[in-house]
Each structure stands twice: as structure tokens, then as C-alpha cells.
Coordinates of N, CA and C in Angstrom, one line a residue:
M1 N 0.8 -5.9 18.3 CA 0.8 -6.8 17.1 C -0.5 -6.4 16.6
A2 N -1.2 -5.8 15.6 CA -2.3 -5.8 14.9 C -2.4 -6.9 14.1
K3 N -3.8 -7.1 14.2 CA -4.3 -8.2 12.9 C -5.5 -7.4 11.9
F4 N -5.1 -7.4 10.5 CA -6.2 -6.6 9.6 C -7.7 -7.3 10.0
Q5 N -8.4 -6.2 10.2 CA -10.1 -6.6 10.4 C -10.8 -5.7 9.5
L6 N -11.8 -5.8 9.0 CA -12.8 -5.0 8.3 C -13.6 -4.4 9.3
S7 N -14.0 -3.1 9.3 CA -14.7 -2.4 9.8 C -16.2 -2.8 9.4
Q8 N -17.4 -2.6 10.1 CA -18.7 -2.5 9.9 C -18.7 -2.3 8.8
G9 N -19.6 -2.4 7.9 CA -19.7 -2.0 6.7 C -18.7 -1.7 5.5
E10 N -17.9 -2.4 6.1 CA -16.4 -2.2 4.9 C -16.3 -3.3 4.3
T11 N -16.1 -3.1 2.9 CA -15.8 -4.0 1.8 C -14.3 -4.4 1.6
L12 N -13.8 -5.5 1.4 CA -12.2 -5.8 1.1 C -12.6 -5.7 -0.6
I13 N -11.8 -5.2 -1.1 CA -11.7 -4.8 -2.9 C -10.7 -5.8 -3.4
G14 N -9.4 -5.9 -2.5 CA -8.2 -7.0 -2.8 C -7.1 -6.8 -1.9
S15 N -6.3 -7.7 -1.7 CA -5.0 -7.8 -1.1 C -4.3 -8.6 -1.5
G16 N -2.8 -8.4 -1.1 CA -2.1 -9.2 -2.1 C -0.4 -9.1 -1.2
M17 N 0.4 -9.9 -1.2 CA 2.0 -9.6 -0.6 C 2.5 -8.7 -1.2
M18 N 3.1 -7.8 -0.7 CA 3.8 -6.7 -1.3 C 5.2 -6.6 -0.8
A19 N 6.2 -6.0 -1.2 CA 7.4 -5.4 -0.4 C 7.0 -3.9 -0.1
Y20 N 7.6 -3.2 0.9 CA 7.3 -1.8 0.9 C 8.9 -1.5 1.5
K21 N 9.2 -0.2 0.7 CA 10.4 0.7 0.9 C 10.1 1.1 2.2
V22 N 10.9 0.9 3.3 CA 11.2 1.5 4.8 C 11.7 2.9 4.7
Q23 N 12.9 2.6 3.9 CA 13.8 3.9 4.1 C 14.4 4.1 2.7
K24 N 14.7 5.0 2.5 CA 15.9 5.3 1.1 C 17.4 4.8 1.0
F25 N 18.0 5.1 2.4 CA 19.3 5.0 2.7 C 19.8 4.6 3.9
P26 N 20.4 3.6 4.3 CA 20.0 2.5 3.3 C 18.8 1.9 3.1
V27 N 19.0 1.7 1.7 CA 17.2 0.6 1.2 C 17.3 -0.3 2.3
R28 N 16.1 -0.2 2.8 CA 15.5 -1.5 3.6 C 14.1 -1.5 3.5
R29 N 13.9 -2.8 3.1 CA 12.2 -3.2 2.3 C 11.7 -4.3 3.7
T30 N 10.6 -4.2 3.3 CA 9.7 -5.1 4.6 C 8.7 -5.7 3.2
R31 N 8.6 -7.2 3.9 CA 7.3 -7.9 3.4 C 6.0 -7.8 4.2
G32 N 5.1 -7.9 3.5 CA 3.7 -8.0 4.1 C 2.6 -8.0 3.3
T33 N 1.5 -7.8 3.7 CA 0.2 -7.6 3.2 C -0.5 -6.3 2.5
I34 N -0.8 -6.1 1.5 CA -1.9 -5.3 1.7 C -3.2 -5.0 1.4
Y35 N -3.9 -4.1 1.6 CA -5.2 -4.5 1.9 C -6.0 -3.3 1.1
V36 N -6.7 -3.1 0.2 CA -7.6 -2.2 -0.4 C -9.0 -2.1 -0.1
T37 N -9.9 -1.5 0.6 CA -11.1 -1.9 1.0 C -11.8 -0.8 0.3
D38 N -13.3 -0.3 0.5 CA -13.7 0.6 -0.3 C -14.2 1.9 0.9
Q39 N -13.1 1.8 1.8 CA -12.9 2.8 3.0 C -11.6 3.2 3.1
R40 N -10.4 2.4 3.0 CA -9.1 2.6 3.3 C -7.9 1.7 2.6
V41 N -6.8 1.9 2.6 CA -5.6 1.6 2.3 C -4.5 1.1 3.4
C42 N -4.6 -0.3 3.7 CA -3.4 -0.5 4.9 C -2.5 -1.7 4.3
Y43 N -1.4 -1.6 5.0 CA -0.3 -2.7 4.9 C 0.3 -2.9 6.4
Y44 N 0.2 -4.3 6.6 CA 0.8 -4.8 7.6 C 1.9 -5.8 7.4
E45 N 2.8 -5.5 8.2 CA 4.3 -6.5 7.9 C 3.6 -7.7 8.4
S46 N 4.4 -9.0 8.0 CA 4.3 -10.4 7.7 C 4.5 -10.8 9.0
L47 N 5.7 -10.6 9.7 CA 6.1 -11.3 10.5 C 5.7 -10.9 12.2
S48 N 5.4 -9.3 12.2 CA 5.0 -8.8 13.5 C 3.9 -8.0 13.0
N49 N 3.4 -8.1 12.2 CA 1.9 -7.6 12.0 C 1.9 -6.1 12.2
F50 N 3.0 -5.6 12.2 CA 3.4 -4.3 12.5 C 2.4 -3.2 11.3
V51 N 1.7 -2.3 11.8 CA 1.1 -1.3 10.6 C 2.0 -0.4 10.1
Y52 N 2.4 -0.4 9.0 CA 2.6 0.7 8.3 C 2.4 1.6 7.8
M53 N 1.1 1.6 7.2 CA 0.2 2.6 6.6 C -1.1 1.9 7.0
D54 N -2.1 3.0 7.5 CA -3.4 2.7 7.3 C -4.4 4.0 7.0
L55 N -4.5 4.3 5.9 CA -4.9 5.4 5.7 C -6.5 5.3 4.9
T56 N -7.2 6.1 5.5 CA -8.7 6.2 4.7 C -8.6 6.7 3.7
L57 N -9.7 6.8 2.8 CA -9.6 7.0 1.2 C -9.5 8.7 1.3
S58 N -10.1 9.3 2.2 CA -10.0 10.7 2.3 C -8.3 11.3 2.5
E59 N -7.7 10.4 3.0 CA -6.5 10.7 3.6 C -5.2 10.6 2.3
I60 N -5.8 10.1 1.1 CA -4.6 9.8 0.1 C -5.1 10.8 -0.8
E61 N -3.8 11.4 -1.6 CA -4.0 12.1 -2.5 C -4.3 11.3 -3.9
G62 N -3.2 10.3 -3.8 CA -3.3 9.7 -5.4 C -2.2 8.7 -5.0
Y63 N -2.1 8.0 -6.4 CA -1.3 7.1 -6.7 C -0.5 7.5 -7.9
A64 N 0.7 6.9 -8.0 CA 1.8 6.8 -9.4 C 2.2 5.5 -9.3
T65 N 2.9 5.2 -10.9 CA 3.6 4.3 -10.6 C 5.0 4.3 -11.6
K66 N 6.2 3.5 -11.1 CA 7.5 3.7 -11.6 C 7.9 2.7 -12.0
H67 N 8.4 2.5 -13.4 CA 8.6 1.2 -14.3 C 10.2 1.1 -14.0
M68 N 10.8 -0.1 -13.6 CA 12.1 -0.2 -13.6 C 12.5 -1.3 -13.9
I69 N 13.3 -2.3 -13.3 CA 13.2 -3.5 -13.4 C 11.8 -4.3 -12.7
F70 N 11.5 -3.8 -11.9 CA 10.0 -4.2 -11.2 C 9.0 -2.8 -11.5
T71 N 7.9 -2.9 -11.3 CA 6.9 -1.9 -11.1 C 6.7 -1.7 -10.0
F72 N 6.9 -0.2 -9.6 CA 6.6 0.2 -8.0 C 5.5 1.1 -8.1
V73 N 4.3 0.9 -7.2 CA 3.6 1.9 -7.0 C 3.7 2.8 -5.5
N74 N 3.5 4.1 -6.0 CA 4.1 4.9 -4.9 C 2.3 5.7 -4.5
I75 N 1.8 5.3 -3.1 CA 0.4 5.7 -2.8 C 1.1 7.1 -2.0
R76 N 0.6 8.1 -2.3 CA 1.0 9.6 -1.6 C -0.1 9.8 -0.8
G77 N 0.0 10.3 0.6 CA -0.8 10.7 1.3 C -0.9 12.0 0.9
K78 N -1.8 13.0 1.4 CA -2.3 14.2 1.5 C -1.6 14.9 2.5
D79 N -0.7 14.1 3.5 CA 0.2 15.1 4.6 C 1.7 14.7 3.4
G80 N 2.1 14.3 2.5 CA 3.0 14.3 1.5 C 4.0 13.4 1.9
K81 N 3.8 12.3 2.7 CA 4.5 11.1 2.6 C 4.0 10.1 1.6
V82 N 5.0 9.6 1.4 CA 4.9 8.6 0.2 C 5.6 7.3 0.7
Y83 N 4.1 6.2 -0.1 CA 4.3 4.6 0.7 C 4.6 4.1 -0.9
S84 N 6.0 3.3 -0.7 CA 6.4 2.5 -2.1 C 6.5 1.3 -2.1
Y85 N 5.8 0.6 -3.0 CA 5.4 -0.7 -2.8 C 5.8 -1.1 -4.0
S86 N 6.4 -2.6 -4.1 CA 7.0 -3.4 -5.3 C 6.1 -5.2 -5.1
G87 N 6.2 -5.5 -6.0 CA 5.9 -7.1 -6.2 C 4.9 -7.5 -7.0
F88 N 4.8 -9.0 -7.4 CA 3.9 -9.6 -8.1 C 2.4 -8.8 -8.5
P89 N 1.8 -8.4 -7.3 CA 0.5 -8.1 -7.7 C 0.4 -6.3 -7.8
A90 N 1.6 -5.8 -8.3 CA 1.6 -4.3 -8.3 C 0.6 -4.0 -9.8
K91 N 0.4 -4.5 -10.8 CA -0.7 -4.4 -11.7 C -1.9 -4.5 -10.7
K92 N -2.4 -5.5 -10.3 CA -3.5 -5.9 -9.4 C -3.8 -4.6 -8.6
L93 N -2.7 -4.0 -7.8 CA -3.0 -3.1 -6.9 C -3.5 -1.8 -7.2
Q94 N -2.9 -1.7 -8.8 CA -3.4 -0.4 -9.2 C -5.0 -0.4 -9.5
G95 N -5.2 -1.5 -10.4 CA -6.7 -1.7 -10.1 C -7.6 -1.8 -9.0
W96 N -7.3 -2.3 -7.7 CA -7.9 -2.0 -6.9 C -8.1 -0.7 -6.4
L97 N -6.8 -0.2 -6.7 CA -6.5 1.5 -6.1 C -8.1 2.1 -7.0
D98 N -7.9 1.6 -8.4 CA -8.8 2.6 -9.2 C -10.1 2.2 -8.9
Q99 N -10.5 1.2 -8.7 CA -11.9 0.6 -7.8 C -12.3 1.2 -6.9
A100 N -11.3 1.4 -5.9 CA -11.6 2.3 -4.9 C -11.9 3.8 -4.8
G101 N -11.5 4.4 -6.3 CA -11.7 5.6 -6.6 C -10.5 6.6 -6.0
V102 N -9.4 5.8 -6.1 CA -7.7 6.4 -5.8 C -7.7 7.1 -7.1
K103 N -7.2 8.5 -7.0 CA -6.7 9.2 -8.3 C -5.4 9.0 -9.1
K104 N -5.2 8.5 -9.8 CA -3.8 8.1 -10.7 C -3.3 9.7 -10.6
L105 N -2.3 9.6 -10.4 CA -1.7 11.1 -10.5 C -0.4 11.0 -11.5
S106 N -0.1 11.6 -12.3 CA 0.8 12.1 -13.1 C 2.5 12.0 -13.1

């Protein structure tokens, strides 16, 4: 069980409660907190503090948004894996990613 901690010299840009889509079929989501710093983006599940994502900015290809009933922010790793988040701070998350220098994909 991990707990989010800033590394030495790392600055938190923003954090907020989000839902993460763990799997597509059947759809399974988990609730937790996403953290965006000047060095990495992390997602920790609320109940267990399990780390679903901990990517340095250099490991992130970019992000895209999808608007349905809710706004989804999809963060794509350079390995091709897509991390899909939704929740109230979706707009803020986009701003935090922009501030961290993560490229918006079309």
C-alpha cells in the first residue's frame, strides 16, 4: 500500500478525486486521486492506495478528451496504454496537464 509523496525538488501542480476506468468489458471503475506534478502524473485508488498509474512526463505521449455525458480525459503513455479518467475536476485536470507540458492530442 503506497501513499503519494513528492520527490525532492518536485512541485505539485494539482490533484483531485477522479474515477479511473480499470477495464472495458465489463466496465469497472475505481475512485481515487490523480496527482499532477512538474515531473510526473500519478493515480492512487482511495480505498487501498493502490497505484494504477505513475508515469514521468517523458513517459507520456499526450492526452485527449472525449465528451459524452461526462468529460473523459485519456492519458496515453508512450507504450500505447491509455488511462481514462472522469469526474468533476476533468477541466482542471486538462489545465494541470497543460501546465506540466503534456501535449494535447487531436
